[in-house]
Amino acid sequence: MDGFIQQLLNGLMTGSLYALVALGYTMVYGILRIINFAHGDVLMIGALVGLSMIRLLQATFPGMPPVLVLLGATVVAMAFCAVLAVVIERVAYRRLRHAPRLAPLISGIGVSLLLQTLAMLVWTRNPQMFPQLLPLEPIEVLAGASAHPAITNVTALTTIAIAVSVMVALLVLVERTRFRRAMRAVAENPQVASLMGISPNRVIVITFAIGGALAALAGVMMASNYGSAHFYMGFLPGIKAFTAAVLGGIGNLKGAMVGGLLLGLIEALGTGYLGAATNGVFGSNYQDVFAFIVLIAVLVFRPSGLLGERLATRA
């Protein structure tokens, strides 16, 4: 039970990051029926922009509280990546909306490589140390009820709390406002939606901007938890977040959230228990395998995902 609580905390932290990124994938797919494979690299750009802003704020305002430094850097990174996502949509996808499905896929891969190259030129190939601005003192969970309590810290708990709060806020935005109806209308038939006074381009731009901002938030939180940022850090999280979106039912916001959290738990519990059962042979070095096993299993046995796809097929 001690190990279960520890792995549960680890899985929730990782899964909440996957869920934030998966939301960007599923929102874009729900409207355009394309997979934005540059989305993981938007996460990377967000982390590196956040790092640059932290350095700038610390140099400009030496007495600024660390929490405010992290908050300010995160807000700037989210704004930057929201604009970046809109630019990606305008340059790489807008003219390919009615092209064969392979065209936007190839375009997205090209943008991904371009972003990685630009990141190498600006921030170099070397991993950058990300400052630990939140308290690092370990926090014991269920300390009085166990001889070996689970250990976590403020950064991990903050990551879970922020991710859950943002996901709830996004659900309220999409489910309780007019924007939901506009998204569904554009997803079903953009031509008819435009005749009803809805601007498809505006809805798509807002969708990309929200996804970019969420990816930047996940990038900054990921760098804060792991203490580093580099030009290649968005590739695996991007693939895993796509796996989470497929697992939950791509095109379904709740499915992306459930899929992200579930994938994080599968990774953590699989790594912890299988690693212990095999004396470390299948330990943390093999944790990435679990995500792809899940992806294969979902595509084979339930291609629509756990919660299916709620958005209508475009006419």
PDB file of C-alpha atoms in Angstrom, residues 58-294:
ATOM      1  CA  GLN A  58      15.569  37.537 -11.711  1.00  0.00           C
ATOM      2  CA  ALA A  59      18.154  39.816 -13.316  1.00  0.00           C
ATOM      3  CA  THR A  60      15.813  42.809 -13.531  1.00  0.00           C
ATOM      4  CA  PHE A  61      14.044  42.410 -10.177  1.00  0.00           C
ATOM      5  CA  PRO A  62      16.461  40.568  -7.832  1.00  0.00           C
ATOM      6  CA  GLY A  63      14.140  40.854  -4.831  1.00  0.00           C
ATOM      7  CA  MET A  64      11.054  39.525  -6.581  1.00  0.00           C
ATOM      8  CA  PRO A  65       9.462  36.558  -4.743  1.00  0.00           C
ATOM      9  CA  PRO A  66      10.190  33.248  -6.521  1.00  0.00           C
ATOM     10  CA  VAL A  67       6.488  32.382  -6.776  1.00  0.00           C
ATOM     11  CA  LEU A  68       5.773  35.646  -8.612  1.00  0.00           C
ATOM     12  CA  VAL A  69       8.766  35.048 -10.878  1.00  0.00           C
ATOM     13  CA  LEU A  70       7.404  31.631 -11.846  1.00  0.00           C
ATOM     14  CA  LEU A  71       3.883  33.005 -12.281  1.00  0.00           C
ATOM     15  CA  GLY A  72       5.035  35.874 -14.485  1.00  0.00           C
ATOM     16  CA  ALA A  73       7.217  33.587 -16.609  1.00  0.00           C
ATOM     17  CA  THR A  74       4.359  31.117 -17.019  1.00  0.00           C
ATOM     18  CA  VAL A  75       1.917  33.802 -18.143  1.00  0.00           C
ATOM     19  CA  VAL A  76       4.401  35.143 -20.709  1.00  0.00           C
ATOM     20  CA  ALA A  77       5.156  31.617 -21.971  1.00  0.00           C
ATOM     21  CA  MET A  78       1.444  30.844 -22.345  1.00  0.00           C
ATOM     22  CA  ALA A  79       0.825  34.087 -24.254  1.00  0.00           C
ATOM     23  CA  PHE A  80       3.843  33.468 -26.497  1.00  0.00           C
ATOM     24  CA  CYS A  81       2.799  29.898 -27.305  1.00  0.00           C
ATOM     25  CA  ALA A  82      -0.809  30.931 -27.921  1.00  0.00           C
ATOM     26  CA  VAL A  83       0.461  33.313 -30.602  1.00  0.00           C
ATOM     27  CA  LEU A  84       2.888  30.666 -31.890  1.00  0.00           C
ATOM     28  CA  ALA A  85       0.066  28.127 -32.243  1.00  0.00           C
ATOM     29  CA  VAL A  86      -2.002  30.645 -34.190  1.00  0.00           C
ATOM     30  CA  VAL A  87       0.954  31.290 -36.520  1.00  0.00           C
ATOM     31  CA  ILE A  88       1.388  27.534 -37.023  1.00  0.00           C
ATOM     32  CA  GLU A  89      -2.277  27.220 -37.947  1.00  0.00           C
ATOM     33  CA  ARG A  90      -2.058  30.137 -40.366  1.00  0.00           C
ATOM     34  CA  VAL A  91       1.139  28.998 -42.075  1.00  0.00           C
ATOM     35  CA  ALA A  92       1.062  25.214 -41.925  1.00  0.00           C
ATOM     36  CA  TYR A  93      -2.596  24.159 -41.846  1.00  0.00           C
ATOM     37  CA  ARG A  94      -5.018  26.773 -43.169  1.00  0.00           C
ATOM     38  CA  ARG A  95      -4.361  26.108 -46.841  1.00  0.00           C
ATOM     39  CA  LEU A  96      -4.407  22.342 -46.248  1.00  0.00           C
ATOM     40  CA  ARG A  97      -7.846  22.019 -44.650  1.00  0.00           C
ATOM     41  CA  HIS A  98      -9.295  20.333 -47.728  1.00  0.00           C
ATOM     42  CA  ALA A  99      -6.089  18.614 -48.833  1.00  0.00           C
ATOM     43  CA  PRO A 100      -5.519  14.842 -48.543  1.00  0.00           C
ATOM     44  CA  ARG A 101      -4.992  13.791 -44.940  1.00  0.00           C
ATOM     45  CA  LEU A 102      -1.283  13.092 -45.383  1.00  0.00           C
ATOM     46  CA  ALA A 103      -0.580  16.713 -46.378  1.00  0.00           C
ATOM     47  CA  PRO A 104      -1.262  18.340 -42.973  1.00  0.00           C
ATOM     48  CA  LEU A 105       0.488  15.433 -41.261  1.00  0.00           C
ATOM     49  CA  ILE A 106       3.675  16.044 -43.242  1.00  0.00           C
ATOM     50  CA  SER A 107       3.315  19.782 -42.727  1.00  0.00           C
ATOM     51  CA  GLY A 108       3.054  19.272 -38.956  1.00  0.00           C
ATOM     52  CA  ILE A 109       6.182  17.108 -38.884  1.00  0.00           C
ATOM     53  CA  GLY A 110       8.014  19.803 -40.841  1.00  0.00           C
ATOM     54  CA  VAL A 111       6.952  22.483 -38.369  1.00  0.00           C
ATOM     55  CA  SER A 112       8.070  20.226 -35.512  1.00  0.00           C
ATOM     56  CA  LEU A 113      11.567  19.892 -36.962  1.00  0.00           C
ATOM     57  CA  LEU A 114      11.676  23.617 -37.663  1.00  0.00           C
ATOM     58  CA  LEU A 115      10.806  24.475 -34.062  1.00  0.00           C
ATOM     59  CA  GLN A 116      13.455  22.086 -32.748  1.00  0.00           C
ATOM     60  CA  THR A 117      16.070  23.625 -35.020  1.00  0.00           C
ATOM     61  CA  LEU A 118      15.141  27.167 -33.985  1.00  0.00           C
ATOM     62  CA  ALA A 119      15.284  26.121 -30.326  1.00  0.00           C
ATOM     63  CA  MET A 120      18.789  24.723 -30.858  1.00  0.00           C
ATOM     64  CA  LEU A 121      19.896  28.000 -32.437  1.00  0.00           C
ATOM     65  CA  VAL A 122      18.444  30.154 -29.655  1.00  0.00           C
ATOM     66  CA  TRP A 123      18.996  27.994 -26.552  1.00  0.00           C
ATOM     67  CA  THR A 124      21.778  25.634 -27.828  1.00  0.00           C
ATOM     68  CA  ARG A 125      21.692  21.835 -27.851  1.00  0.00           C
ATOM     69  CA  ASN A 126      22.678  21.506 -24.200  1.00  0.00           C
ATOM     70  CA  PRO A 127      20.031  20.938 -21.532  1.00  0.00           C
ATOM     71  CA  GLN A 128      19.301  24.126 -19.599  1.00  0.00           C
ATOM     72  CA  MET A 129      18.976  24.018 -15.823  1.00  0.00           C
ATOM     73  CA  PHE A 130      15.492  25.174 -14.815  1.00  0.00           C
ATOM     74  CA  PRO A 131      15.459  27.048 -11.469  1.00  0.00           C
ATOM     75  CA  GLN A 132      13.543  25.412  -8.638  1.00  0.00           C
ATOM     76  CA  LEU A 133      11.386  28.338  -7.534  1.00  0.00           C
ATOM     77  CA  LEU A 134       8.929  26.415  -5.357  1.00  0.00           C
ATOM     78  CA  PRO A 135       9.875  24.842  -1.998  1.00  0.00           C
ATOM     79  CA  LEU A 136      11.790  21.569  -2.368  1.00  0.00           C
ATOM     80  CA  GLU A 137      11.239  20.231   1.133  1.00  0.00           C
ATOM     81  CA  PRO A 138       9.717  16.730   0.950  1.00  0.00           C
ATOM     82  CA  ILE A 139       6.148  16.309   2.137  1.00  0.00           C
ATOM     83  CA  GLU A 140       5.147  12.996   3.710  1.00  0.00           C
ATOM     84  CA  VAL A 141       1.700  11.731   2.756  1.00  0.00           C
ATOM     85  CA  LEU A 142      -0.126   9.586   5.350  1.00  0.00           C
ATOM     86  CA  ALA A 143       2.897   9.893   7.623  1.00  0.00           C
ATOM     87  CA  GLY A 144       1.009   8.797  10.734  1.00  0.00           C
ATOM     88  CA  ALA A 145      -0.632   5.787   9.097  1.00  0.00           C
ATOM     89  CA  SER A 146       2.418   4.093   7.634  1.00  0.00           C
ATOM     90  CA  ALA A 147       5.982   3.249   8.528  1.00  0.00           C
ATOM     91  CA  HIS A 148       7.051   4.198   5.007  1.00  0.00           C
ATOM     92  CA  PRO A 149       4.904   7.158   3.923  1.00  0.00           C
ATOM     93  CA  ALA A 150       4.766   8.372   0.341  1.00  0.00           C
ATOM     94  CA  ILE A 151       6.996  11.348  -0.426  1.00  0.00           C
ATOM     95  CA  THR A 152       6.064  14.313  -2.617  1.00  0.00           C
ATOM     96  CA  ASN A 153       6.820  18.030  -2.740  1.00  0.00           C
ATOM     97  CA  VAL A 154       5.138  21.389  -3.291  1.00  0.00           C
ATOM     98  CA  THR A 155       6.042  21.465  -6.999  1.00  0.00           C
ATOM     99  CA  ALA A 156       4.297  18.145  -7.725  1.00  0.00           C
ATOM    100  CA  LEU A 157       1.212  19.039  -5.689  1.00  0.00           C
ATOM    101  CA  THR A 158       1.040  22.474  -7.335  1.00  0.00           C
ATOM    102  CA  THR A 159       1.278  20.827 -10.756  1.00  0.00           C
ATOM    103  CA  ILE A 160      -1.678  18.548 -10.007  1.00  0.00           C
ATOM    104  CA  ALA A 161      -3.765  21.367  -8.509  1.00  0.00           C
ATOM    105  CA  ILE A 162      -3.118  23.792 -11.386  1.00  0.00           C
ATOM    106  CA  ALA A 163      -3.734  21.146 -14.053  1.00  0.00           C
ATOM    107  CA  VAL A 164      -7.036  20.042 -12.528  1.00  0.00           C
ATOM    108  CA  SER A 165      -8.170  23.667 -12.079  1.00  0.00           C
ATOM    109  CA  VAL A 166      -7.319  24.547 -15.674  1.00  0.00           C
ATOM    110  CA  MET A 167      -9.078  21.460 -17.018  1.00  0.00           C
ATOM    111  CA  VAL A 168     -12.218  22.249 -15.036  1.00  0.00           C
ATOM    112  CA  ALA A 169     -12.123  25.858 -16.274  1.00  0.00           C
ATOM    113  CA  LEU A 170     -11.763  24.665 -19.873  1.00  0.00           C
ATOM    114  CA  LEU A 171     -14.715  22.315 -19.486  1.00  0.00           C
ATOM    115  CA  VAL A 172     -16.820  25.194 -18.182  1.00  0.00           C
ATOM    116  CA  LEU A 173     -15.715  27.355 -21.124  1.00  0.00           C
ATOM    117  CA  VAL A 174     -16.501  24.721 -23.720  1.00  0.00           C
ATOM    118  CA  GLU A 175     -19.616  23.185 -22.171  1.00  0.00           C
ATOM    119  CA  ARG A 176     -21.351  26.254 -20.696  1.00  0.00           C
ATOM    120  CA  THR A 177     -20.765  29.029 -23.233  1.00  0.00           C
ATOM    121  CA  ARG A 178     -21.683  29.839 -26.816  1.00  0.00           C
ATOM    122  CA  PHE A 179     -18.206  28.814 -27.865  1.00  0.00           C
ATOM    123  CA  ARG A 180     -19.267  25.170 -27.499  1.00  0.00           C
ATOM    124  CA  ARG A 181     -22.023  25.565 -30.057  1.00  0.00           C
ATOM    125  CA  ALA A 182     -19.680  27.411 -32.391  1.00  0.00           C
ATOM    126  CA  MET A 183     -17.106  24.621 -32.146  1.00  0.00           C
ATOM    127  CA  ARG A 184     -19.673  21.932 -32.825  1.00  0.00           C
ATOM    128  CA  ALA A 185     -21.098  23.868 -35.763  1.00  0.00           C
ATOM    129  CA  VAL A 186     -17.683  24.388 -37.370  1.00  0.00           C
ATOM    130  CA  ALA A 187     -16.745  20.749 -36.738  1.00  0.00           C
ATOM    131  CA  GLU A 188     -19.928  19.516 -38.440  1.00  0.00           C
ATOM    132  CA  ASN A 189     -20.010  21.862 -41.417  1.00  0.00           C
ATOM    133  CA  PRO A 190     -17.926  25.066 -41.602  1.00  0.00           C
ATOM    134  CA  GLN A 191     -19.751  26.337 -44.688  1.00  0.00           C
ATOM    135  CA  VAL A 192     -23.177  26.138 -43.042  1.00  0.00           C
ATOM    136  CA  ALA A 193     -21.723  27.572 -39.820  1.00  0.00           C
ATOM    137  CA  SER A 194     -20.458  30.628 -41.722  1.00  0.00           C
ATOM    138  CA  LEU A 195     -23.931  31.133 -43.197  1.00  0.00           C
ATOM    139  CA  MET A 196     -25.303  31.172 -39.636  1.00  0.00           C
ATOM    140  CA  GLY A 197     -22.976  34.028 -38.652  1.00  0.00           C
ATOM    141  CA  ILE A 198     -20.158  31.932 -37.145  1.00  0.00           C
ATOM    142  CA  SER A 199     -16.627  32.635 -38.352  1.00  0.00           C
ATOM    143  CA  PRO A 200     -14.875  29.262 -38.808  1.00  0.00           C
ATOM    144  CA  ASN A 201     -11.460  30.935 -38.935  1.00  0.00           C
ATOM    145  CA  ARG A 202     -12.087  32.704 -35.640  1.00  0.00           C
ATOM    146  CA  VAL A 203     -13.180  29.497 -33.905  1.00  0.00           C
ATOM    147  CA  ILE A 204     -10.168  27.599 -35.262  1.00  0.00           C
ATOM    148  CA  VAL A 205      -7.753  30.359 -34.223  1.00  0.00           C
ATOM    149  CA  ILE A 206      -9.170  30.422 -30.690  1.00  0.00           C
ATOM    150  CA  THR A 207      -8.909  26.638 -30.516  1.00  0.00           C
ATOM    151  CA  PHE A 208      -5.251  26.666 -31.550  1.00  0.00           C
ATOM    152  CA  ALA A 209      -4.507  29.521 -29.136  1.00  0.00           C
ATOM    153  CA  ILE A 210      -6.051  27.654 -26.195  1.00  0.00           C
ATOM    154  CA  GLY A 211      -4.144  24.502 -27.092  1.00  0.00           C
ATOM    155  CA  GLY A 212      -0.864  26.422 -27.382  1.00  0.00           C
ATOM    156  CA  ALA A 213      -1.372  28.110 -24.017  1.00  0.00           C
ATOM    157  CA  LEU A 214      -2.125  24.767 -22.329  1.00  0.00           C
ATOM    158  CA  ALA A 215       0.979  23.203 -23.901  1.00  0.00           C
ATOM    159  CA  ALA A 216       3.129  26.068 -22.593  1.00  0.00           C
ATOM    160  CA  LEU A 217       1.669  25.654 -19.112  1.00  0.00           C
ATOM    161  CA  ALA A 218       2.470  21.930 -19.231  1.00  0.00           C
ATOM    162  CA  GLY A 219       5.990  22.702 -20.467  1.00  0.00           C
ATOM    163  CA  VAL A 220       6.789  25.117 -17.640  1.00  0.00           C
ATOM    164  CA  MET A 221       5.372  22.743 -15.021  1.00  0.00           C
ATOM    165  CA  MET A 222       7.271  19.806 -16.503  1.00  0.00           C
ATOM    166  CA  ALA A 223      10.539  21.743 -16.475  1.00  0.00           C
ATOM    167  CA  SER A 224       9.848  22.834 -12.893  1.00  0.00           C
ATOM    168  CA  ASN A 225       9.362  19.215 -11.802  1.00  0.00           C
ATOM    169  CA  TYR A 226      12.367  17.772 -13.618  1.00  0.00           C
ATOM    170  CA  GLY A 227      14.715  20.757 -13.250  1.00  0.00           C
ATOM    171  CA  SER A 228      15.784  21.061 -16.883  1.00  0.00           C
ATOM    172  CA  ALA A 229      14.605  22.111 -20.332  1.00  0.00           C
ATOM    173  CA  HIS A 230      16.048  21.321 -23.760  1.00  0.00           C
ATOM    174  CA  PHE A 231      15.173  21.439 -27.439  1.00  0.00           C
ATOM    175  CA  TYR A 232      14.050  17.799 -27.625  1.00  0.00           C
ATOM    176  CA  MET A 233      11.938  17.691 -24.469  1.00  0.00           C
ATOM    177  CA  GLY A 234       8.607  17.965 -26.302  1.00  0.00           C
ATOM    178  CA  PHE A 235       8.865  14.876 -28.505  1.00  0.00           C
ATOM    179  CA  LEU A 236       8.029  12.047 -26.084  1.00  0.00           C
ATOM    180  CA  PRO A 237       5.463  14.025 -24.044  1.00  0.00           C
ATOM    181  CA  GLY A 238       3.818  14.992 -27.315  1.00  0.00           C
ATOM    182  CA  ILE A 239       3.576  11.376 -28.475  1.00  0.00           C
ATOM    183  CA  LYS A 240       2.310  10.271 -25.063  1.00  0.00           C
ATOM    184  CA  ALA A 241      -0.261  13.063 -24.968  1.00  0.00           C
ATOM    185  CA  PHE A 242      -1.467  11.957 -28.404  1.00  0.00           C
ATOM    186  CA  THR A 243      -1.706   8.426 -26.993  1.00  0.00           C
ATOM    187  CA  ALA A 244      -3.751   9.811 -24.094  1.00  0.00           C
ATOM    188  CA  ALA A 245      -6.090  11.582 -26.515  1.00  0.00           C
ATOM    189  CA  VAL A 246      -6.607   8.354 -28.481  1.00  0.00           C
ATOM    190  CA  LEU A 247      -7.049   6.384 -25.270  1.00  0.00           C
ATOM    191  CA  GLY A 248      -9.792   8.677 -24.005  1.00  0.00           C
ATOM    192  CA  GLY A 249     -11.428   9.172 -27.407  1.00  0.00           C
ATOM    193  CA  ILE A 250      -9.881  11.818 -29.618  1.00  0.00           C
ATOM    194  CA  GLY A 251     -12.283  14.687 -30.215  1.00  0.00           C
ATOM    195  CA  ASN A 252     -13.679  14.361 -26.680  1.00  0.00           C
ATOM    196  CA  LEU A 253     -12.388  16.822 -24.061  1.00  0.00           C
ATOM    197  CA  LYS A 254     -13.344  14.672 -21.087  1.00  0.00           C
ATOM    198  CA  GLY A 255     -11.793  11.713 -22.828  1.00  0.00           C
ATOM    199  CA  ALA A 256      -8.484  13.572 -23.207  1.00  0.00           C
ATOM    200  CA  MET A 257      -8.461  14.388 -19.500  1.00  0.00           C
ATOM    201  CA  VAL A 258      -9.327  10.835 -18.468  1.00  0.00           C
ATOM    202  CA  GLY A 259      -6.853   9.401 -20.964  1.00  0.00           C
ATOM    203  CA  GLY A 260      -4.021  11.618 -19.746  1.00  0.00           C
ATOM    204  CA  LEU A 261      -4.549  10.796 -16.089  1.00  0.00           C
ATOM    205  CA  LEU A 262      -5.033   7.104 -16.834  1.00  0.00           C
ATOM    206  CA  LEU A 263      -1.881   6.929 -18.960  1.00  0.00           C
ATOM    207  CA  GLY A 264       0.154   8.593 -16.217  1.00  0.00           C
ATOM    208  CA  LEU A 265      -1.152   6.083 -13.682  1.00  0.00           C
ATOM    209  CA  ILE A 266      -0.465   3.148 -16.015  1.00  0.00           C
ATOM    210  CA  GLU A 267       3.113   4.315 -16.497  1.00  0.00           C
ATOM    211  CA  ALA A 268       3.750   4.919 -12.794  1.00  0.00           C
ATOM    212  CA  LEU A 269       2.115   1.718 -11.530  1.00  0.00           C
ATOM    213  CA  GLY A 270       3.587  -0.396 -14.310  1.00  0.00           C
ATOM    214  CA  THR A 271       7.080   0.950 -13.752  1.00  0.00           C
ATOM    215  CA  GLY A 272       6.839   0.636  -9.972  1.00  0.00           C
ATOM    216  CA  TYR A 273       5.336  -2.826  -9.672  1.00  0.00           C
ATOM    217  CA  LEU A 274       6.850  -4.453 -12.739  1.00  0.00           C
ATOM    218  CA  GLY A 275      10.232  -2.972 -11.844  1.00  0.00           C
ATOM    219  CA  ALA A 276       9.964  -4.396  -8.331  1.00  0.00           C
ATOM    220  CA  ALA A 277       8.810  -7.790  -9.622  1.00  0.00           C
ATOM    221  CA  THR A 278      11.747  -8.029 -12.055  1.00  0.00           C
ATOM    222  CA  ASN A 279      14.397  -6.581  -9.719  1.00  0.00           C
ATOM    223  CA  GLY A 280      14.635  -3.401 -11.730  1.00  0.00           C
ATOM    224  CA  VAL A 281      14.950  -5.048 -15.160  1.00  0.00           C
ATOM    225  CA  PHE A 282      11.760  -3.269 -16.292  1.00  0.00           C
ATOM    226  CA  GLY A 283      12.218  -0.172 -14.171  1.00  0.00           C
ATOM    227  CA  SER A 284      12.098   3.512 -15.044  1.00  0.00           C
ATOM    228  CA  ASN A 285      14.243   3.009 -18.153  1.00  0.00           C
ATOM    229  CA  TYR A 286      11.319   1.181 -19.743  1.00  0.00           C
ATOM    230  CA  GLN A 287       8.469   3.411 -18.638  1.00  0.00           C
ATOM    231  CA  ASP A 288       7.989   4.780 -22.168  1.00  0.00           C
ATOM    232  CA  VAL A 289       7.112   1.289 -23.395  1.00  0.00           C
ATOM    233  CA  PHE A 290       3.859   1.278 -21.432  1.00  0.00           C
ATOM    234  CA  ALA A 291       2.477   4.270 -23.336  1.00  0.00           C
ATOM    235  CA  PHE A 292       3.004   2.609 -26.688  1.00  0.00           C
ATOM    236  CA  ILE A 293       1.634  -0.722 -25.502  1.00  0.00           C
ATOM    237  CA  VAL A 294      -1.508   1.141 -24.463  1.00  0.00           C
TER     238      VAL A 294
END
